[in-house]
Amino acid sequence: MSSTEGVDTRQRPRDAKSVRRSALSVRYLAAGTLSGLYGLLVLAVLVAVAALSAVGVGLLLTGAASGLLRRWCDRERVRVGRALGRRIGSPYLSPAAAGPDVARHRIADGTLARDLAAVLQRIIVGIPLGVVTVLLPLVSLQALALPTYWWAMPDGKPADQLFEITSWWLALASGLIGLAGLAAWSIAAPAVCSADAKLLELLLAPTRDQELRLRVRIEEQRRRSAVDLHSAELRRIERDLHDAAQNRLVAVSMFIGTAQRQLSTGTGDVATALAKAQDASRDALAEMRRIIQGVYPPALAEEGLVPALGLLADRMQIPARLRVDAPAPTPASVDAALYFSVAEALTNVAKHSNATECDIHLNWKEDNGEMRVITTVTDDGHGGAERSKGSGLAGIESRIGALGGTVAVASPPGGPTSVRMELPCES
């Protein structure tokens, strides 16, 4: 008895997974019909623009038509990636804007021809597959149900499905055919879905040459971002030194000069002037410490990333919790980028979110032999955080992106807000 129960327990999740896979496959194939019809519309627009280009008018519309094709392909990448359980990258080197030169860029980088092939594949293959996916179970169910009512048909009007039913033997044959159709539909749907999605992936995913060009473009953007970030940091340090520390040192010099004149003339209260000079020097020293902290915090240099983030959490006006999973060594550049990015995120929480609590989560994980650190700052505030509303999120993206990392912000109206930063530890 126990052995039988054990087999049933293992079999149930497997059966449920198989049913779910079949349902997802059917949904993908059925949606392929709508995608193919939309692709047919896109193709008609492209043909019309190409025809109008012969007389010059269509040249003004080539950018918009190319953008329409690109949006169709981007949607297909998401749909196909969901069916295959993996993300399909974008091969485009040219910007997404629909300018007049976009079509020429698309022809030059080889994406236009492959996108057109994907549209034709969806029209020629996707539409028939979707129709069959919808009609086959309906026809099979009707054939399966036919033995239950064929005998009730009026005299002279035999039941007619795949063939005329005039006897119980023919009715039973119809039921068996319907059952076979349903079985073939449920078994074949996942295999057909996988084959169709993989074929589309070959057309929609970037080629090796395109991947290399994309990596070069991303590396160039990273370097520009790093240079811009470095320049912005230098300007900030110069501004802080000029506006704060320099003014304090000028005050020290002025008070000392006053004390010197008072000593030489024997007039005035020298002790008061020296006391003011001492106070000004203390202020200058405190300001210099603040600037140094902004360049590279001592806690980060002396104790490491996790203790330094713990100090940031302790200084928050609202309760903030730091959670760390599977810590691993990281370079100083990664530590600094994460520290200042988390500090900026916490500043945004304190200023704008009206949150009552905050959570900082650090997690190190290995992905394809590469160690990555993932940091997430989550608050229970009112949400609605947007990159365009201020420089905070843009600064975080620049700092993380300069080291090859990514930033994802989820902040629906009403909250919660989550800022997820992922960086390779080899940066």
PDB file of N, CA and C in Angstrom, residues 3 15-16 21 57 85 98 113 153-154 170 173 177 198 209 248 261 281 298 309 322 341 361 363 365 392 396 408:
ATOM      1  N   SER A   3       3.857   1.582  -1.073  1.00  0.00           N
ATOM      2  CA  SER A   3       4.547   1.757  -2.351  1.00  0.00           C
ATOM      3  C   SER A   3       3.620   2.388  -3.381  1.00  0.00           C
ATOM      4  N   ASP A  15       1.930  14.778 -13.509  1.00  0.00           N
ATOM      5  CA  ASP A  15       0.751  14.931 -14.349  1.00  0.00           C
ATOM      6  C   ASP A  15       0.307  16.384 -14.410  1.00  0.00           C
ATOM      7  N   ALA A  16       0.320  17.058 -13.247  1.00  0.00           N
ATOM      8  CA  ALA A  16      -0.081  18.465 -13.218  1.00  0.00           C
ATOM      9  C   ALA A  16       0.852  19.316 -14.074  1.00  0.00           C
ATOM     10  N   ARG A  21       1.887  22.300 -19.020  1.00  0.00           N
ATOM     11  CA  ARG A  21       2.709  22.497 -20.212  1.00  0.00           C
ATOM     12  C   ARG A  21       1.856  22.445 -21.465  1.00  0.00           C
ATOM     13  N   VAL A  57       7.477  59.487 -52.010  1.00  0.00           N
ATOM     14  CA  VAL A  57       6.649  59.786 -50.837  1.00  0.00           C
ATOM     15  C   VAL A  57       6.931  58.818 -49.700  1.00  0.00           C
ATOM     16  N   GLY A  85      11.060  29.494 -22.010  1.00  0.00           N
ATOM     17  CA  GLY A  85      11.564  29.614 -20.648  1.00  0.00           C
ATOM     18  C   GLY A  85      12.915  30.305 -20.552  1.00  0.00           C
ATOM     19  N   ALA A  98      12.099  56.332 -34.635  1.00  0.00           N
ATOM     20  CA  ALA A  98      11.695  56.100 -36.025  1.00  0.00           C
ATOM     21  C   ALA A  98      12.167  57.253 -36.899  1.00  0.00           C
ATOM     22  N   ALA A 113      16.221  41.951 -42.812  1.00  0.00           N
ATOM     23  CA  ALA A 113      15.897  40.735 -43.561  1.00  0.00           C
ATOM     24  C   ALA A 113      15.430  39.619 -42.628  1.00  0.00           C
ATOM     25  N   MET A 153     -31.456  11.453 -34.605  1.00  0.00           N
ATOM     26  CA  MET A 153     -31.654  12.277 -35.789  1.00  0.00           C
ATOM     27  C   MET A 153     -32.940  11.839 -36.505  1.00  0.00           C
ATOM     28  N   PRO A 154     -33.636  12.789 -37.162  1.00  0.00           N
ATOM     29  CA  PRO A 154     -34.873  12.421 -37.893  1.00  0.00           C
ATOM     30  C   PRO A 154     -34.579  11.411 -38.999  1.00  0.00           C
ATOM     31  N   LEU A 170     -20.480   2.677 -37.120  1.00  0.00           N
ATOM     32  CA  LEU A 170     -19.931   3.924 -37.641  1.00  0.00           C
ATOM     33  C   LEU A 170     -19.880   4.995 -36.545  1.00  0.00           C
ATOM     34  N   ALA A 173     -16.914   4.261 -34.455  1.00  0.00           N
ATOM     35  CA  ALA A 173     -15.701   4.661 -35.177  1.00  0.00           C
ATOM     36  C   ALA A 173     -15.485   6.171 -35.073  1.00  0.00           C
ATOM     37  N   ILE A 177     -12.287   8.052 -33.438  1.00  0.00           N
ATOM     38  CA  ILE A 177     -11.523   9.067 -34.176  1.00  0.00           C
ATOM     39  C   ILE A 177     -11.434  10.354 -33.363  1.00  0.00           C
ATOM     40  N   LYS A 198      11.396  27.484 -31.345  1.00  0.00           N
ATOM     41  CA  LYS A 198      12.837  27.423 -31.633  1.00  0.00           C
ATOM     42  C   LYS A 198      13.142  27.945 -33.033  1.00  0.00           C
ATOM     43  N   ASP A 209      27.767  37.570 -34.926  1.00  0.00           N
ATOM     44  CA  ASP A 209      28.344  38.860 -35.287  1.00  0.00           C
ATOM     45  C   ASP A 209      27.591  40.010 -34.624  1.00  0.00           C
ATOM     46  N   ARG A 248      35.820  77.755   5.177  1.00  0.00           N
ATOM     47  CA  ARG A 248      36.211  77.571   6.577  1.00  0.00           C
ATOM     48  C   ARG A 248      37.685  77.948   6.779  1.00  0.00           C
ATOM     49  N   ARG A 261      47.323  91.186  14.253  1.00  0.00           N
ATOM     50  CA  ARG A 261      47.270  92.648  14.302  1.00  0.00           C
ATOM     51  C   ARG A 261      47.042  93.141  15.722  1.00  0.00           C
ATOM     52  N   SER A 281      38.640  76.376  12.567  1.00  0.00           N
ATOM     53  CA  SER A 281      39.472  75.239  12.155  1.00  0.00           C
ATOM     54  C   SER A 281      38.766  73.923  12.429  1.00  0.00           C
ATOM     55  N   PRO A 298      35.461  55.784   5.279  1.00  0.00           N
ATOM     56  CA  PRO A 298      36.416  55.001   6.059  1.00  0.00           C
ATOM     57  C   PRO A 298      35.871  53.642   6.489  1.00  0.00           C
ATOM     58  N   LEU A 309      27.272  49.068   5.061  1.00  0.00           N
ATOM     59  CA  LEU A 309      25.828  49.158   4.803  1.00  0.00           C
ATOM     60  C   LEU A 309      25.030  49.049   6.092  1.00  0.00           C
ATOM     61  N   LEU A 322      18.975  45.003   7.420  1.00  0.00           N
ATOM     62  CA  LEU A 322      19.947  44.516   6.450  1.00  0.00           C
ATOM     63  C   LEU A 322      20.002  43.001   6.516  1.00  0.00           C
ATOM     64  N   SER A 341      25.295  53.652  -4.153  1.00  0.00           N
ATOM     65  CA  SER A 341      23.976  53.435  -4.751  1.00  0.00           C
ATOM     66  C   SER A 341      22.930  53.142  -3.679  1.00  0.00           C
ATOM     67  N   HIS A 361      18.659  43.981   1.088  1.00  0.00           N
ATOM     68  CA  HIS A 361      18.974  42.558   0.947  1.00  0.00           C
ATOM     69  C   HIS A 361      20.155  42.392   0.006  1.00  0.00           C
ATOM     70  N   ASN A 363      22.693  39.563  -1.822  1.00  0.00           N
ATOM     71  CA  ASN A 363      22.755  38.145  -2.155  1.00  0.00           C
ATOM     72  C   ASN A 363      23.815  37.933  -3.221  1.00  0.00           C
ATOM     73  N   LYS A 365      25.424  35.267  -5.917  1.00  0.00           N
ATOM     74  CA  LYS A 365      25.086  34.021  -6.602  1.00  0.00           C
ATOM     75  C   LYS A 365      26.014  33.845  -7.802  1.00  0.00           C
ATOM     76  N   GLY A 392      18.298  61.001  -8.645  1.00  0.00           N
ATOM     77  CA  GLY A 392      18.712  59.903  -7.776  1.00  0.00           C
ATOM     78  C   GLY A 392      18.804  58.570  -8.500  1.00  0.00           C
ATOM     79  N   ILE A 396      22.086  56.295  -9.802  1.00  0.00           N
ATOM     80  CA  ILE A 396      22.302  54.882  -9.466  1.00  0.00           C
ATOM     81  C   ILE A 396      22.538  54.071 -10.737  1.00  0.00           C
ATOM     82  N   ALA A 408      16.991  47.609 -11.847  1.00  0.00           N
ATOM     83  CA  ALA A 408      15.569  47.438 -12.144  1.00  0.00           C
ATOM     84  C   ALA A 408      14.770  48.084 -11.021  1.00  0.00           C
TER      85      ALA A 408
END
